[in-house]
Short mmCIF file of C-alpha atoms in Angstrom, two decimals:
data_model
loop_
_atom_site.label_atom_id
_atom_site.label_comp_id
_atom_site.label_asym_id
_atom_site.label_seq_id
_atom_site.Cartn_x
_atom_site.Cartn_y
_atom_site.Cartn_z
CA UNK W 1 -100.99 -190.35 185.94
CA UNK W 2 -101.81 -187.32 183.76
CA UNK W 3 -105.49 -188.20 183.73
CA UNK W 4 -106.15 -190.62 186.60
CA UNK W 5 -103.65 -189.84 189.35
CA UNK W 6 -104.14 -187.44 192.24
CA UNK W 7 -104.56 -183.78 191.35
CA UNK W 8 -100.97 -182.93 192.36
CA UNK W 9 -99.54 -185.84 190.33
CA UNK W 10 -101.76 -184.95 187.40
CA UNK W 11 -100.62 -181.32 187.41
CA UNK W 12 -96.97 -182.32 187.77
CA UNK W 13 -97.15 -184.85 184.94
CA UNK W 14 -98.87 -182.33 182.65
CA UNK W 15 -96.27 -179.66 183.48
CA UNK W 16 -93.40 -182.05 182.84
CA UNK W 17 -94.83 -183.11 179.51
CA UNK W 18 -95.37 -179.49 178.43
CA UNK W 19 -91.79 -178.71 179.49
CA UNK W 20 -90.53 -181.41 177.15
CA UNK W 21 -92.11 -179.60 174.21
CA UNK W 22 -90.54 -176.30 175.29
CA UNK W 23 -87.06 -177.80 175.75
CA UNK W 24 -87.18 -179.93 172.59
CA UNK W 25 -89.52 -178.71 169.86
CA UNK W 26 -88.75 -181.83 167.81
CA UNK W 27 -90.11 -184.14 170.53
CA UNK W 28 -93.56 -184.48 168.84
CA UNK W 29 -91.79 -186.01 165.81
CA UNK W 30 -90.07 -188.77 167.80
CA UNK W 31 -91.24 -192.41 167.70
CA UNK W 32 -91.65 -192.30 171.49
CA UNK W 33 -94.16 -189.48 171.34
CA UNK W 34 -96.04 -190.99 168.38
CA UNK W 35 -96.47 -194.24 170.28
CA UNK W 36 -97.44 -192.48 173.50
CA UNK W 37 -99.84 -190.02 171.83
CA UNK W 38 -101.96 -192.84 170.36
CA UNK W 39 -102.50 -194.35 173.80
CA UNK W 40 -103.07 -190.90 175.28
CA UNK W 41 -105.64 -189.96 172.61
CA UNK W 42 -107.59 -193.15 173.18
CA UNK W 43 -107.62 -192.54 176.95
CA UNK W 44 -108.70 -188.93 176.47
CA UNK W 45 -111.59 -189.90 174.23
CA UNK W 46 -112.80 -192.44 176.79
CA UNK W 47 -112.61 -189.84 179.56
CA UNK W 48 -114.34 -187.12 177.51
CA UNK W 49 -117.26 -189.42 176.77
CA UNK W 50 -117.35 -190.85 180.30
CA UNK W 51 -119.45 -189.98 183.34
CA UNK W 52 -116.58 -188.91 185.63
CA UNK W 53 -116.77 -185.10 185.41
CA UNK W 54 -113.62 -184.52 187.46
CA UNK W 55 -111.60 -186.65 185.04
CA UNK W 56 -113.33 -184.85 182.15
CA UNK W 57 -112.32 -181.43 183.46
CA UNK W 58 -108.72 -182.57 183.94
CA UNK W 59 -108.73 -184.07 180.45
CA UNK W 60 -109.99 -180.80 179.00
CA UNK W 61 -107.39 -178.82 180.96
CA UNK W 62 -104.67 -181.12 179.66
CA UNK W 63 -105.88 -180.66 176.05
CA UNK W 64 -105.90 -176.89 176.47
CA UNK W 65 -102.37 -176.80 177.91
CA UNK W 66 -100.91 -179.17 175.34
CA UNK W 67 -102.64 -177.41 172.42
CA UNK W 68 -101.29 -174.06 173.55
CA UNK W 69 -97.72 -175.39 173.23
CA UNK W 70 -97.62 -175.34 169.43
CA UNK W 71 -99.80 -175.27 166.34
CA UNK W 72 -98.51 -178.74 165.42
CA UNK W 73 -99.68 -180.25 168.70
CA UNK W 74 -102.95 -178.35 168.49
CA UNK W 75 -103.70 -179.88 165.09
CA UNK W 76 -102.93 -183.34 166.48
CA UNK W 77 -105.43 -182.94 169.33
CA UNK W 78 -107.88 -180.57 167.64
CA UNK W 79 -110.66 -183.12 167.13
CA UNK W 80 -110.43 -184.20 170.78
CA UNK W 81 -110.43 -180.61 172.02
CA UNK W 82 -113.51 -179.82 169.93
CA UNK W 83 -115.18 -182.97 171.22
CA UNK W 84 -114.42 -181.98 174.81
CA UNK W 85 -115.76 -178.44 174.32
CA UNK W 86 -118.94 -179.81 172.76
CA UNK W 87 -119.67 -181.71 175.98
CA UNK W 88 -120.09 -178.38 177.78
CA UNK W 89 -123.77 -177.94 176.90
CA UNK W 90 -124.76 -181.19 178.66
CA UNK W 91 -122.79 -180.51 181.85
CA UNK W 92 -124.21 -179.59 185.25
CA UNK W 93 -123.69 -176.06 186.56
CA UNK W 94 -120.74 -176.92 188.83
CA UNK W 95 -118.89 -178.57 185.96
CA UNK W 96 -119.68 -175.59 183.72
CA UNK W 97 -118.26 -173.20 186.30
CA UNK W 98 -115.04 -175.22 186.38
CA UNK W 99 -114.87 -175.24 182.57
CA UNK W 100 -115.26 -171.48 182.20
CA UNK W 101 -112.36 -171.05 184.63
CA UNK W 102 -109.91 -172.94 182.39
CA UNK W 103 -111.20 -172.22 178.88
CA UNK W 104 -110.11 -168.52 178.58
CA UNK W 105 -106.47 -169.50 177.94
CA UNK W 106 -107.61 -170.95 174.59
CA UNK W 107 -108.00 -167.41 173.29
CA UNK W 108 -104.27 -166.70 173.78
CA UNK W 109 -103.23 -168.45 170.56
CA UNK W 110 -104.91 -168.09 167.14
CA UNK W 111 -104.71 -171.81 166.46
CA UNK W 112 -106.56 -172.67 169.67
CA UNK W 113 -109.10 -169.82 169.64
CA UNK W 114 -110.50 -171.25 166.41
CA UNK W 115 -111.55 -174.35 168.39
CA UNK W 116 -113.91 -172.17 170.42
CA UNK W 117 -115.73 -171.33 167.20
CA UNK W 118 -115.57 -174.75 165.52
CA UNK W 119 -116.94 -176.50 168.60
CA UNK W 120 -119.79 -173.95 168.88
CA UNK W 121 -118.73 -173.54 172.52
CA UNK W 122 -119.00 -169.75 172.30
CA UNK W 123 -122.39 -169.93 170.62
CA UNK W 124 -123.77 -172.06 173.48
CA UNK W 125 -122.09 -169.84 176.07
CA UNK W 126 -123.39 -166.60 174.56
CA UNK W 127 -126.88 -167.53 173.47
CA UNK W 128 -128.08 -170.60 175.38
CA UNK W 129 -126.60 -170.52 178.86
CA UNK W 130 -128.22 -168.04 181.27
CA UNK W 131 -126.61 -169.82 184.24
CA UNK W 132 -123.13 -168.41 183.49
CA UNK W 133 -122.29 -164.77 184.19
CA UNK W 134 -120.62 -163.73 180.93
CA UNK W 135 -119.29 -160.41 182.19
CA UNK W 136 -116.76 -162.11 184.47
CA UNK W 137 -113.43 -160.62 183.52
CA UNK W 138 -111.63 -163.65 182.14
CA UNK W 139 -114.63 -164.64 180.02
CA UNK W 140 -115.19 -161.11 178.72
CA UNK W 141 -111.56 -160.83 177.61
CA UNK W 142 -111.65 -164.30 176.05
CA UNK W 143 -114.77 -163.51 174.04
CA UNK W 144 -113.27 -160.16 172.97
CA UNK W 145 -110.14 -161.86 171.62
CA UNK W 146 -112.16 -164.38 169.63
CA UNK W 147 -114.65 -161.73 168.47
CA UNK W 148 -111.88 -159.46 167.18
CA UNK W 149 -110.63 -162.17 164.82
CA UNK W 150 -113.90 -163.97 164.00
CA UNK W 151 -116.62 -161.31 164.32
CA UNK W 152 -117.89 -161.99 160.80
CA UNK W 153 -118.66 -165.58 161.89
CA UNK W 154 -120.45 -164.62 165.10
CA UNK W 155 -123.89 -164.13 163.61
CA UNK W 156 -126.59 -161.78 164.83
CA UNK W 157 -127.48 -163.45 168.15
CA UNK W 158 -123.87 -164.04 169.24
CA UNK W 159 -122.88 -160.49 168.30
CA UNK W 160 -125.83 -159.01 170.18
CA UNK W 161 -124.95 -161.05 173.27
CA UNK W 162 -121.29 -159.96 173.15
CA UNK W 163 -122.18 -156.28 172.70
CA UNK W 164 -124.56 -156.55 175.68
CA UNK W 165 -121.61 -157.76 177.77
CA UNK W 166 -119.53 -154.76 176.67
CA UNK W 167 -122.31 -152.30 177.39
CA UNK W 168 -122.90 -153.80 180.83
CA UNK W 169 -119.21 -153.54 181.73
CA UNK W 170 -118.92 -149.98 180.39
CA UNK W 171 -121.96 -148.89 182.41
CA UNK W 172 -120.76 -150.55 185.63
CA UNK W 173 -119.89 -148.56 188.72
CA UNK W 174 -117.02 -150.93 189.51
CA UNK W 175 -113.55 -149.81 188.46
CA UNK W 176 -112.37 -153.29 187.51
CA UNK W 177 -115.42 -153.85 185.26
CA UNK W 178 -114.72 -150.61 183.41
CA UNK W 179 -111.03 -151.44 183.01
CA UNK W 180 -111.93 -154.87 181.58
CA UNK W 181 -114.33 -153.21 179.12
CA UNK W 182 -111.58 -150.82 178.02
CA UNK W 183 -109.10 -153.69 177.64
CA UNK W 184 -111.72 -155.54 175.58
CA UNK W 185 -112.16 -152.55 173.29
CA UNK W 186 -108.39 -152.22 172.88
CA UNK W 187 -108.37 -155.85 171.69
CA UNK W 188 -111.35 -155.33 169.36
CA UNK W 189 -109.87 -152.12 167.92
CA UNK W 190 -106.95 -154.14 166.55
CA UNK W 191 -109.33 -155.31 163.82
CA UNK W 192 -110.56 -152.06 162.31
CA UNK W 193 -113.26 -153.81 160.24
CA UNK W 194 -115.19 -154.18 163.50
CA UNK W 195 -115.60 -150.39 163.58
CA UNK W 196 -118.28 -150.54 160.88
CA UNK W 197 -120.32 -152.74 163.19
CA UNK W 198 -119.65 -150.60 166.27
CA UNK W 199 -120.60 -147.47 164.34
CA UNK W 200 -124.13 -148.88 164.14
CA UNK W 201 -124.16 -149.18 167.95
CA UNK W 202 -123.77 -145.53 169.03
CA UNK W 203 -124.86 -146.31 172.59
CA UNK W 204 -121.77 -148.50 173.07
CA UNK W 205 -119.39 -145.99 171.53
CA UNK W 206 -120.98 -143.12 173.48
CA UNK W 207 -120.54 -145.12 176.71
CA UNK W 208 -116.88 -145.68 175.83
CA UNK W 209 -116.28 -142.02 174.99
CA UNK W 210 -118.04 -140.92 178.16
CA UNK W 211 -115.34 -142.64 180.25
CA UNK W 212 -112.94 -139.88 179.17
CA UNK W 213 -114.63 -137.74 181.84
CA UNK W 214 -113.49 -139.99 184.67
CA UNK W 215 -111.56 -138.54 187.60
CA UNK W 216 -110.07 -141.94 188.51
CA UNK W 217 -106.46 -142.06 187.31
CA UNK W 218 -106.33 -145.80 186.61
CA UNK W 219 -109.50 -145.67 184.51
CA UNK W 220 -108.20 -142.63 182.60
CA UNK W 221 -105.01 -144.52 181.79
CA UNK W 222 -107.04 -147.53 180.59
CA UNK W 223 -109.16 -145.20 178.42
CA UNK W 224 -106.04 -143.68 176.88
CA UNK W 225 -104.71 -147.17 176.09
CA UNK W 226 -107.97 -148.03 174.32
CA UNK W 227 -107.79 -144.72 172.42
CA UNK W 228 -104.25 -145.62 171.36
CA UNK W 229 -105.63 -148.91 170.03
CA UNK W 230 -108.29 -147.07 168.04
CA UNK W 231 -105.75 -144.73 166.42
CA UNK W 232 -103.12 -147.37 165.61
CA UNK W 233 -102.79 -147.22 161.84
CA UNK W 234 -100.65 -150.35 161.69
CA UNK W 235 -103.66 -152.61 162.15
CA UNK W 236 -105.83 -154.47 159.66
CA UNK W 237 -108.38 -152.29 157.86
CA UNK W 238 -107.21 -148.98 159.37
CA UNK W 239 -107.11 -146.84 156.23
CA UNK W 240 -110.45 -148.16 154.99
CA UNK W 241 -112.07 -147.04 158.23
CA UNK W 242 -110.25 -143.74 158.76
CA UNK W 243 -113.51 -141.77 158.66
CA UNK W 244 -114.91 -143.74 161.60
CA UNK W 245 -111.64 -143.40 163.52
CA UNK W 246 -111.67 -139.64 162.92
CA UNK W 247 -115.32 -139.41 163.96
CA UNK W 248 -114.71 -141.25 167.22
CA UNK W 249 -111.56 -139.28 168.03
CA UNK W 250 -113.28 -135.93 167.51
CA UNK W 251 -116.11 -136.95 169.85
CA UNK W 252 -113.93 -137.87 172.86
CA UNK W 253 -115.20 -134.81 174.71
CA UNK W 254 -118.65 -134.91 173.06
CA UNK W 255 -119.87 -138.47 173.76
CA UNK W 256 -123.54 -137.54 173.73
CA UNK W 257 -123.22 -136.10 170.23
CA UNK W 258 -121.64 -139.17 168.63
CA UNK W 259 -123.74 -140.21 165.66
CA UNK W 260 -125.68 -136.94 165.79
CA UNK W 261 -123.41 -133.96 165.08
CA UNK W 262 -119.82 -133.53 163.81
CA UNK W 263 -117.12 -133.74 166.46
CA UNK W 264 -114.58 -131.03 167.28
CA UNK W 265 -110.98 -132.20 167.13
CA UNK W 266 -109.67 -129.21 169.09
CA UNK W 267 -111.68 -130.35 172.11
CA UNK W 268 -110.00 -133.75 172.05
CA UNK W 269 -106.58 -132.16 171.61
CA UNK W 270 -107.27 -129.89 174.58
CA UNK W 271 -108.17 -132.97 176.64
CA UNK W 272 -104.88 -134.65 175.68
CA UNK W 273 -102.73 -131.55 176.22
CA UNK W 274 -104.21 -131.13 179.70
CA UNK W 275 -103.02 -134.66 180.55
CA UNK W 276 -99.64 -134.11 178.85
CA UNK W 277 -99.05 -131.06 181.02
CA UNK W 278 -100.07 -132.86 184.22
CA UNK W 279 -97.41 -133.76 186.78
CA UNK W 280 -98.36 -137.45 186.66
CA UNK W 281 -95.98 -139.51 184.51
CA UNK W 282 -98.28 -142.55 184.67
CA UNK W 283 -100.84 -140.50 182.69
CA UNK W 284 -98.46 -138.48 180.51
CA UNK W 285 -96.85 -141.61 179.03
CA UNK W 286 -100.10 -143.20 177.72
CA UNK W 287 -101.22 -139.77 176.48
CA UNK W 288 -97.95 -139.47 174.55
CA UNK W 289 -98.55 -142.90 173.05
CA UNK W 290 -101.94 -141.67 171.88
CA UNK W 291 -100.17 -138.72 170.24
CA UNK W 292 -97.69 -141.12 168.64
CA UNK W 293 -100.61 -142.99 167.02
CA UNK W 294 -102.47 -139.78 166.17
CA UNK W 295 -99.50 -138.43 164.21
CA UNK W 296 -99.59 -141.49 161.93
CA UNK W 297 -102.62 -139.83 160.32
CA UNK W 298 -102.31 -136.82 158.01
CA UNK W 299 -105.41 -135.24 159.56
CA UNK W 300 -103.85 -135.83 162.98
CA UNK W 301 -100.61 -134.03 162.08
CA UNK W 302 -102.39 -131.10 160.49
CA UNK W 303 -104.86 -130.52 163.33
CA UNK W 304 -102.32 -131.11 166.11
CA UNK W 305 -99.75 -128.58 164.95
CA UNK W 306 -102.39 -126.01 164.17
CA UNK W 307 -103.43 -126.22 167.82
CA UNK W 308 -101.18 -123.78 169.68
CA UNK W 309 -101.14 -125.48 173.09
CA UNK W 310 -100.14 -128.80 171.52
CA UNK W 311 -97.33 -127.15 169.54
CA UNK W 312 -96.06 -125.50 172.74
CA UNK W 313 -95.93 -128.85 174.50
CA UNK W 314 -94.03 -130.52 171.66
CA UNK W 315 -91.32 -127.87 171.37
CA UNK W 316 -91.05 -127.18 175.10
CA UNK W 317 -88.76 -128.98 177.52
CA UNK W 318 -89.56 -129.65 181.15
CA UNK W 319 -88.09 -131.82 183.85
CA UNK W 320 -89.43 -135.26 182.93
CA UNK W 321 -88.81 -138.92 183.54
CA UNK W 322 -86.44 -140.76 181.22
CA UNK W 323 -89.28 -142.69 179.51
CA UNK W 324 -91.15 -139.49 178.68
CA UNK W 325 -88.05 -137.77 177.27
CA UNK W 326 -87.27 -140.75 175.06
CA UNK W 327 -90.82 -141.22 173.83
CA UNK W 328 -91.31 -137.56 172.99
CA UNK W 329 -87.93 -137.38 171.24
CA UNK W 330 -88.82 -140.46 169.18
CA UNK W 331 -92.10 -138.90 168.09
CA UNK W 332 -90.32 -135.74 166.92
CA UNK W 333 -87.66 -137.81 165.17
CA UNK W 334 -90.31 -139.73 163.22
CA UNK W 335 -92.04 -136.49 162.25
CA UNK W 336 -88.86 -134.96 160.90
CA UNK W 337 -87.92 -138.10 158.98
CA UNK W 338 -91.27 -138.24 157.20
CA UNK W 339 -91.36 -135.84 154.27
CA UNK W 340 -95.16 -135.90 153.94
CA UNK W 341 -95.71 -134.93 157.59
CA UNK W 342 -92.96 -132.28 157.53
CA UNK W 343 -94.78 -130.50 154.71
CA UNK W 344 -97.89 -130.09 156.89
CA UNK W 345 -96.07 -128.17 159.63
CA UNK W 346 -95.48 -124.41 159.37
CA UNK W 347 -91.82 -123.56 158.60
CA UNK W 348 -91.18 -121.64 161.83
CA UNK W 349 -92.62 -124.46 163.95
CA UNK W 350 -90.71 -127.02 161.92
CA UNK W 351 -87.54 -125.08 162.71
CA UNK W 352 -88.27 -125.27 166.44
CA UNK W 353 -88.88 -129.03 166.20
CA UNK W 354 -85.51 -129.39 164.44
CA UNK W 355 -83.87 -127.39 167.20
CA UNK W 356 -85.50 -129.65 169.82
CA UNK W 357 -84.21 -132.70 167.97
CA UNK W 358 -80.71 -131.22 167.67
CA UNK W 359 -80.69 -130.64 171.44
CA UNK W 360 -80.74 -134.38 172.11
CA UNK W 361 -83.10 -136.67 173.94
CA UNK W 362 -82.61 -134.99 177.31
CA UNK W 363 -81.53 -131.58 176.10
CA UNK W 364 -77.95 -132.56 176.90
CA UNK W 365 -76.67 -130.82 173.75
CA UNK W 366 -78.27 -127.54 174.72
CA UNK W 367 -76.52 -125.15 177.14
CA UNK W 368 -77.82 -124.94 180.72
CA UNK W 369 -80.57 -127.53 180.13
CA UNK W 370 -81.41 -130.49 182.31
CA UNK W 371 -84.63 -132.33 181.59
CA UNK W 372 -84.24 -135.77 183.12
CA UNK W 373 -85.93 -136.55 186.42
#
């Protein structure tokens, strides 16, 4: 029924089987499953190699769903999944379009995303298949997730194709395209080693930085989230690439000068302070998260508290939403608890930060103060 019944029965049977693995993680070790899986594997192989493309697509979808359940199950069906993905190149366009609709979920788990590389599915998709529009949102995000982890294995042609997708999305006039590009960069920025590659592509980084000028609130929020990803020091390779991170951050308001002249950090801080002082909580919160990441860096602490408008924002209280009060208080708390960052702040300003902290999250410990909206 999973592979040969009607679509509704097939989907139901697949869902029920996946539910078994969720309810009982030991089910794959039972004699019942071991007996059933042998029959299932044989049927899947026949279907994958067969001429019935509808059955093939359903077989592939089943393999994707079952492999996403656990690494143990993925290893059991890995050879079949790779075999199924390798059939993609020989498929007709309608079958390919169906495949690219279901394949993106493979990038959700590290143990399944590796199958996209081992099967050479991504290589075919990126370099040999002009019939498929690669900048569709689900595909772009899928490729970004795999690229972030495996970029060293992509090779020159695959990398060039992926970067072309990014550049196309960044240059688009459509809001959703731009937001997908920014989400893709947030994903890629989690692997800081990629920055050395992106540094050699100033046109991509300049296009990203140029989005900071947007007047569309949703795009500005997405840009801030990607900037937060860039600054996050708790990601692989961050310290080794701090010079590139600094260079990009200081060019936020100077996109055309990236790769040409030194950036000016005060300009970026002014950009952030303007958002922090805006009346829109949906923008102030992501801007505060950027500040939270910025203050992980010594150069970020030093420059930020030497900038008067930023210091005023940090020590000032205003009527704010609960989330903003709590996030800002947490940032100040972390600053005060870190001896190395405390030493970079002028004594008088440090005293005011201590007074803010002593006043409580919402200023409830200070007389005549009410800061929660």
